[in-house]
Amino acid sequence: MDGEALYLSGRVLWVVKSGEELHAKVLNDYPYYVRINLKTGENICTCPSGGNCEHVKATKLAYERGFYFDCPDGGMFPEACALSMLNEVPELGLEVTLKELRHALETDESGSTAAMLLLRATDLVERTKSWRKIPVLEDAMEEYSSLFPDYNLTERLKSRINLLLNKRSREEG
Ligand SMILES: [Zn+2]
């Protein structure tokens, strides 16, 4: 996939502008971290190319189209700033979390990241009352329990989702 396709398919999870630097996380076969100096154009990417790659291009495109958070220079780690911004726009946070969850289910060998993302997605669905996303959680849950049948966490995650289902039916009367 080239940079434009990565951007258009929503693989750029977030972009943070901090002073003259852009920081981003891009989901490809792995999650990659990008850093670009806007003044000099110098860039680094954690993919095997190391920079000047499709992830850098996708990040620039996202930035040019206004998809970025402004974070104070030298404040937090860029990822911490992105997460706190996403927390303030929980609908967007949910979208990003579901993308990461899908990716983790495809690639996570331990199940730990997927479980953390499932928990976060469940919290965000509850917070934003995005009940129409519950089937997405249920599908992910099913996939999770078939991939990691030994995890004791499975039952707890399932009961969290059942709580949401109850909540939805109460709210919908
Ligand atoms: Zn790259």
mmCIF file of C-alpha atoms and ligand atoms in Angstrom:
data_model
loop_
_atom_site.group_PDB
_atom_site.id
_atom_site.type_symbol
_atom_site.label_atom_id
_atom_site.label_comp_id
_atom_site.label_asym_id
_atom_site.label_seq_id
_atom_site.Cartn_x
_atom_site.Cartn_y
_atom_site.Cartn_z
ATOM 1 C CA MET A 1 0.000 0.000 0.000
ATOM 2 C CA ASP A 2 1.376 3.446 -0.825
ATOM 3 C CA GLY A 3 1.133 6.491 1.413
ATOM 4 C CA GLU A 4 -2.092 7.758 -0.066
ATOM 5 C CA ALA A 5 -3.816 4.370 0.203
ATOM 6 C CA LEU A 6 -2.657 4.071 3.815
ATOM 7 C CA TYR A 7 -4.115 7.469 4.621
ATOM 8 C CA LEU A 8 -7.365 6.906 2.717
ATOM 9 C CA SER A 9 -7.955 3.528 4.358
ATOM 10 C CA GLY A 10 -7.691 5.135 7.791
ATOM 11 C CA ARG A 11 -4.369 3.558 8.759
ATOM 12 C CA VAL A 12 -3.034 6.808 10.205
ATOM 13 C CA LEU A 13 -4.324 6.435 13.758
ATOM 14 C CA TRP A 14 -3.276 9.830 15.015
ATOM 15 C CA VAL A 15 -0.947 12.722 14.244
ATOM 16 C CA VAL A 16 0.395 15.100 16.852
ATOM 17 C CA LYS A 17 1.986 18.437 16.005
ATOM 18 C CA SER A 18 4.384 19.584 18.647
ATOM 19 C CA GLY A 19 6.382 22.698 17.805
ATOM 20 C CA GLU A 20 7.984 22.032 14.435
ATOM 21 C CA GLU A 21 7.634 18.289 14.723
ATOM 22 C CA LEU A 22 4.957 15.862 13.642
ATOM 23 C CA HIS A 23 4.556 12.549 15.421
ATOM 24 C CA ALA A 24 2.245 9.826 14.198
ATOM 25 C CA LYS A 25 1.237 6.215 14.576
ATOM 26 C CA VAL A 26 0.453 4.338 11.377
ATOM 27 C CA LEU A 27 -0.964 0.817 11.242
ATOM 28 C CA ASN A 28 0.500 -1.277 8.496
ATOM 29 C CA ASP A 29 1.538 -4.897 8.913
ATOM 30 C CA TYR A 30 2.811 -3.587 12.267
ATOM 31 C CA PRO A 31 2.129 -0.316 14.047
ATOM 32 C CA TYR A 32 4.842 2.147 13.029
ATOM 33 C CA TYR A 33 5.829 5.425 14.616
ATOM 34 C CA VAL A 34 6.742 8.393 12.452
ATOM 35 C CA ARG A 35 8.517 11.611 13.307
ATOM 36 C CA ILE A 36 8.872 14.464 10.808
ATOM 37 C CA ASN A 37 10.570 17.815 11.193
ATOM 38 C CA LEU A 38 8.301 20.236 9.340
ATOM 39 C CA LYS A 39 11.048 22.778 8.841
ATOM 40 C CA THR A 40 13.781 20.537 7.457
ATOM 41 C CA GLY A 41 11.671 17.641 6.160
ATOM 42 C CA GLU A 42 13.928 15.229 8.021
ATOM 43 C CA ASN A 43 12.026 12.162 9.097
ATOM 44 C CA ILE A 44 12.306 8.893 10.941
ATOM 45 C CA CYS A 45 9.990 5.897 10.796
ATOM 46 C CA THR A 46 10.211 2.722 12.859
ATOM 47 C CA CYS A 47 9.476 0.533 9.812
ATOM 48 C CA PRO A 48 12.319 -1.409 8.173
ATOM 49 C CA SER A 49 13.010 1.473 5.730
ATOM 50 C CA GLY A 50 13.723 3.828 8.602
ATOM 51 C CA GLY A 51 12.194 6.862 6.884
ATOM 52 C CA ASN A 52 11.230 8.503 3.576
ATOM 53 C CA CYS A 53 8.646 5.739 3.294
ATOM 54 C CA GLU A 54 4.905 5.343 2.684
ATOM 55 C CA HIS A 55 4.229 5.910 6.414
ATOM 56 C CA VAL A 56 5.912 9.290 6.320
ATOM 57 C CA LYS A 57 3.929 10.152 3.198
ATOM 58 C CA ALA A 58 0.647 9.047 4.793
ATOM 59 C CA THR A 59 1.426 11.156 7.879
ATOM 60 C CA LYS A 60 2.115 14.247 5.746
ATOM 61 C CA LEU A 61 -1.159 13.762 3.875
ATOM 62 C CA ALA A 62 -3.106 13.455 7.117
ATOM 63 C CA TYR A 63 -1.460 16.609 8.429
ATOM 64 C CA GLU A 64 -2.135 18.560 5.225
ATOM 65 C CA ARG A 65 -5.817 17.641 5.473
ATOM 66 C CA GLY A 66 -6.039 18.898 9.021
ATOM 67 C CA PHE A 67 -6.104 15.522 10.739
ATOM 68 C CA TYR A 68 -3.821 16.259 13.698
ATOM 69 C CA PHE A 69 -3.811 17.363 17.304
ATOM 70 C CA ASP A 70 -1.841 20.356 18.468
ATOM 71 C CA CYS A 71 0.172 19.465 21.520
ATOM 72 C CA PRO A 72 2.501 21.736 23.474
ATOM 73 C CA ASP A 73 6.166 21.412 22.627
ATOM 74 C CA GLY A 74 8.140 19.480 25.205
ATOM 75 C CA GLY A 75 5.076 18.664 27.283
ATOM 76 C CA MET A 76 3.970 15.059 27.217
ATOM 77 C CA PHE A 77 5.172 12.162 25.143
ATOM 78 C CA PRO A 78 3.401 12.541 21.777
ATOM 79 C CA GLU A 79 1.520 9.274 22.221
ATOM 80 C CA ALA A 80 0.322 10.314 25.681
ATOM 81 C CA CYS A 81 -0.867 13.611 24.240
ATOM 82 C CA ALA A 82 -2.683 11.825 21.392
ATOM 83 C CA LEU A 83 -4.379 9.490 23.864
ATOM 84 C CA SER A 84 -5.479 12.339 26.075
ATOM 85 C CA MET A 85 -6.871 14.228 23.061
ATOM 86 C CA LEU A 86 -8.699 11.093 21.909
ATOM 87 C CA ASN A 87 -10.098 10.751 25.400
ATOM 88 C CA GLU A 88 -11.658 14.175 25.035
ATOM 89 C CA VAL A 89 -13.288 13.162 21.758
ATOM 90 C CA PRO A 90 -14.404 9.666 22.813
ATOM 91 C CA GLU A 91 -16.259 8.954 19.552
ATOM 92 C CA LEU A 92 -12.984 9.367 17.673
ATOM 93 C CA GLY A 93 -11.171 7.473 20.436
ATOM 94 C CA LEU A 94 -13.565 4.576 19.910
ATOM 95 C CA GLU A 95 -12.906 4.520 16.154
ATOM 96 C CA VAL A 96 -9.165 4.433 16.733
ATOM 97 C CA THR A 97 -9.467 1.759 19.435
ATOM 98 C CA LEU A 98 -11.579 -0.480 17.199
ATOM 99 C CA LYS A 99 -9.011 -0.186 14.409
ATOM 100 C CA GLU A 100 -6.230 -1.114 16.815
ATOM 101 C CA LEU A 101 -8.312 -3.982 18.190
ATOM 102 C CA ARG A 102 -8.891 -5.413 14.707
ATOM 103 C CA HIS A 103 -5.189 -5.164 14.028
ATOM 104 C CA ALA A 104 -4.255 -6.744 17.371
ATOM 105 C CA LEU A 105 -6.562 -9.700 16.733
ATOM 106 C CA GLU A 106 -4.816 -10.249 13.429
ATOM 107 C CA THR A 107 -1.302 -9.969 14.803
ATOM 108 C CA ASP A 108 -1.135 -10.118 18.610
ATOM 109 C CA GLU A 109 0.531 -13.320 19.657
ATOM 110 C CA SER A 110 -0.055 -12.954 23.375
ATOM 111 C CA GLY A 111 -3.606 -11.725 23.524
ATOM 112 C CA SER A 112 -2.621 -9.140 26.107
ATOM 113 C CA THR A 113 -2.845 -6.127 23.795
ATOM 114 C CA ALA A 114 -6.101 -7.377 22.306
ATOM 115 C CA ALA A 115 -7.596 -7.809 25.779
ATOM 116 C CA MET A 116 -6.555 -4.297 26.829
ATOM 117 C CA LEU A 117 -8.068 -2.857 23.642
ATOM 118 C CA LEU A 118 -11.285 -4.836 24.105
ATOM 119 C CA LEU A 119 -11.618 -3.414 27.602
ATOM 120 C CA ARG A 120 -10.950 0.107 26.368
ATOM 121 C CA ALA A 121 -13.405 -0.276 23.476
ATOM 122 C CA THR A 122 -16.063 -1.563 25.879
ATOM 123 C CA ASP A 123 -15.541 1.434 28.165
ATOM 124 C CA LEU A 124 -15.766 3.819 25.220
ATOM 125 C CA VAL A 125 -18.944 2.240 23.853
ATOM 126 C CA GLU A 126 -20.478 2.689 27.291
ATOM 127 C CA ARG A 127 -19.264 6.269 27.625
ATOM 128 C CA THR A 128 -20.467 7.347 24.198
ATOM 129 C CA LYS A 129 -23.561 5.119 24.300
ATOM 130 C CA SER A 130 -22.555 3.836 20.856
ATOM 131 C CA TRP A 131 -24.810 0.801 21.197
ATOM 132 C CA ARG A 132 -24.699 0.142 17.463
ATOM 133 C CA LYS A 133 -21.037 -0.810 17.947
ATOM 134 C CA ILE A 134 -21.897 -3.649 20.346
ATOM 135 C CA PRO A 135 -22.036 -6.242 17.517
ATOM 136 C CA VAL A 136 -18.487 -5.192 16.560
ATOM 137 C CA LEU A 137 -17.406 -5.883 20.150
ATOM 138 C CA GLU A 138 -19.227 -9.210 20.137
ATOM 139 C CA ASP A 139 -17.490 -10.277 16.926
ATOM 140 C CA ALA A 140 -14.124 -9.233 18.314
ATOM 141 C CA MET A 141 -14.926 -11.094 21.555
ATOM 142 C CA GLU A 142 -15.750 -14.256 19.655
ATOM 143 C CA GLU A 143 -12.532 -14.029 17.711
ATOM 144 C CA TYR A 144 -10.578 -13.313 20.881
ATOM 145 C CA SER A 145 -11.960 -16.350 22.708
ATOM 146 C CA SER A 146 -11.210 -18.638 19.776
ATOM 147 C CA LEU A 147 -7.648 -17.311 19.507
ATOM 148 C CA PHE A 148 -6.931 -17.320 23.246
ATOM 149 C CA PRO A 149 -9.184 -20.008 24.737
ATOM 150 C CA ASP A 150 -6.967 -20.380 27.819
ATOM 151 C CA TYR A 151 -7.310 -16.821 28.936
ATOM 152 C CA ASN A 152 -9.238 -16.495 32.190
ATOM 153 C CA LEU A 153 -9.999 -12.960 31.186
ATOM 154 C CA THR A 154 -12.401 -14.174 28.500
ATOM 155 C CA GLU A 155 -15.323 -14.681 30.867
ATOM 156 C CA ARG A 156 -14.796 -11.298 32.484
ATOM 157 C CA LEU A 157 -14.657 -9.575 29.112
ATOM 158 C CA LYS A 158 -17.810 -11.372 28.037
ATOM 159 C CA SER A 159 -19.675 -10.278 31.134
ATOM 160 C CA ARG A 160 -18.584 -6.660 30.524
ATOM 161 C CA ILE A 161 -20.164 -6.861 27.077
ATOM 162 C CA ASN A 162 -23.304 -8.452 28.520
ATOM 163 C CA LEU A 163 -23.596 -5.543 30.926
ATOM 164 C CA LEU A 164 -23.578 -3.225 27.915
ATOM 165 C CA LEU A 165 -26.323 -5.259 26.273
ATOM 166 C CA ASN A 166 -28.443 -4.911 29.424
ATOM 167 C CA LYS A 167 -27.762 -1.225 29.549
ATOM 168 C CA ARG A 168 -28.775 -0.804 25.947
ATOM 169 C CA SER A 169 -32.061 -2.634 26.415
ATOM 170 C CA ARG A 170 -32.844 -0.558 29.521
ATOM 171 C CA GLU A 171 -32.149 2.689 27.646
ATOM 172 C CA GLU A 172 -34.145 1.615 24.665
ATOM 173 C CA GLY A 173 -36.974 0.660 27.000
HETATM 174 ZN ZN ZN B 1 7.840 3.673 7.423
#
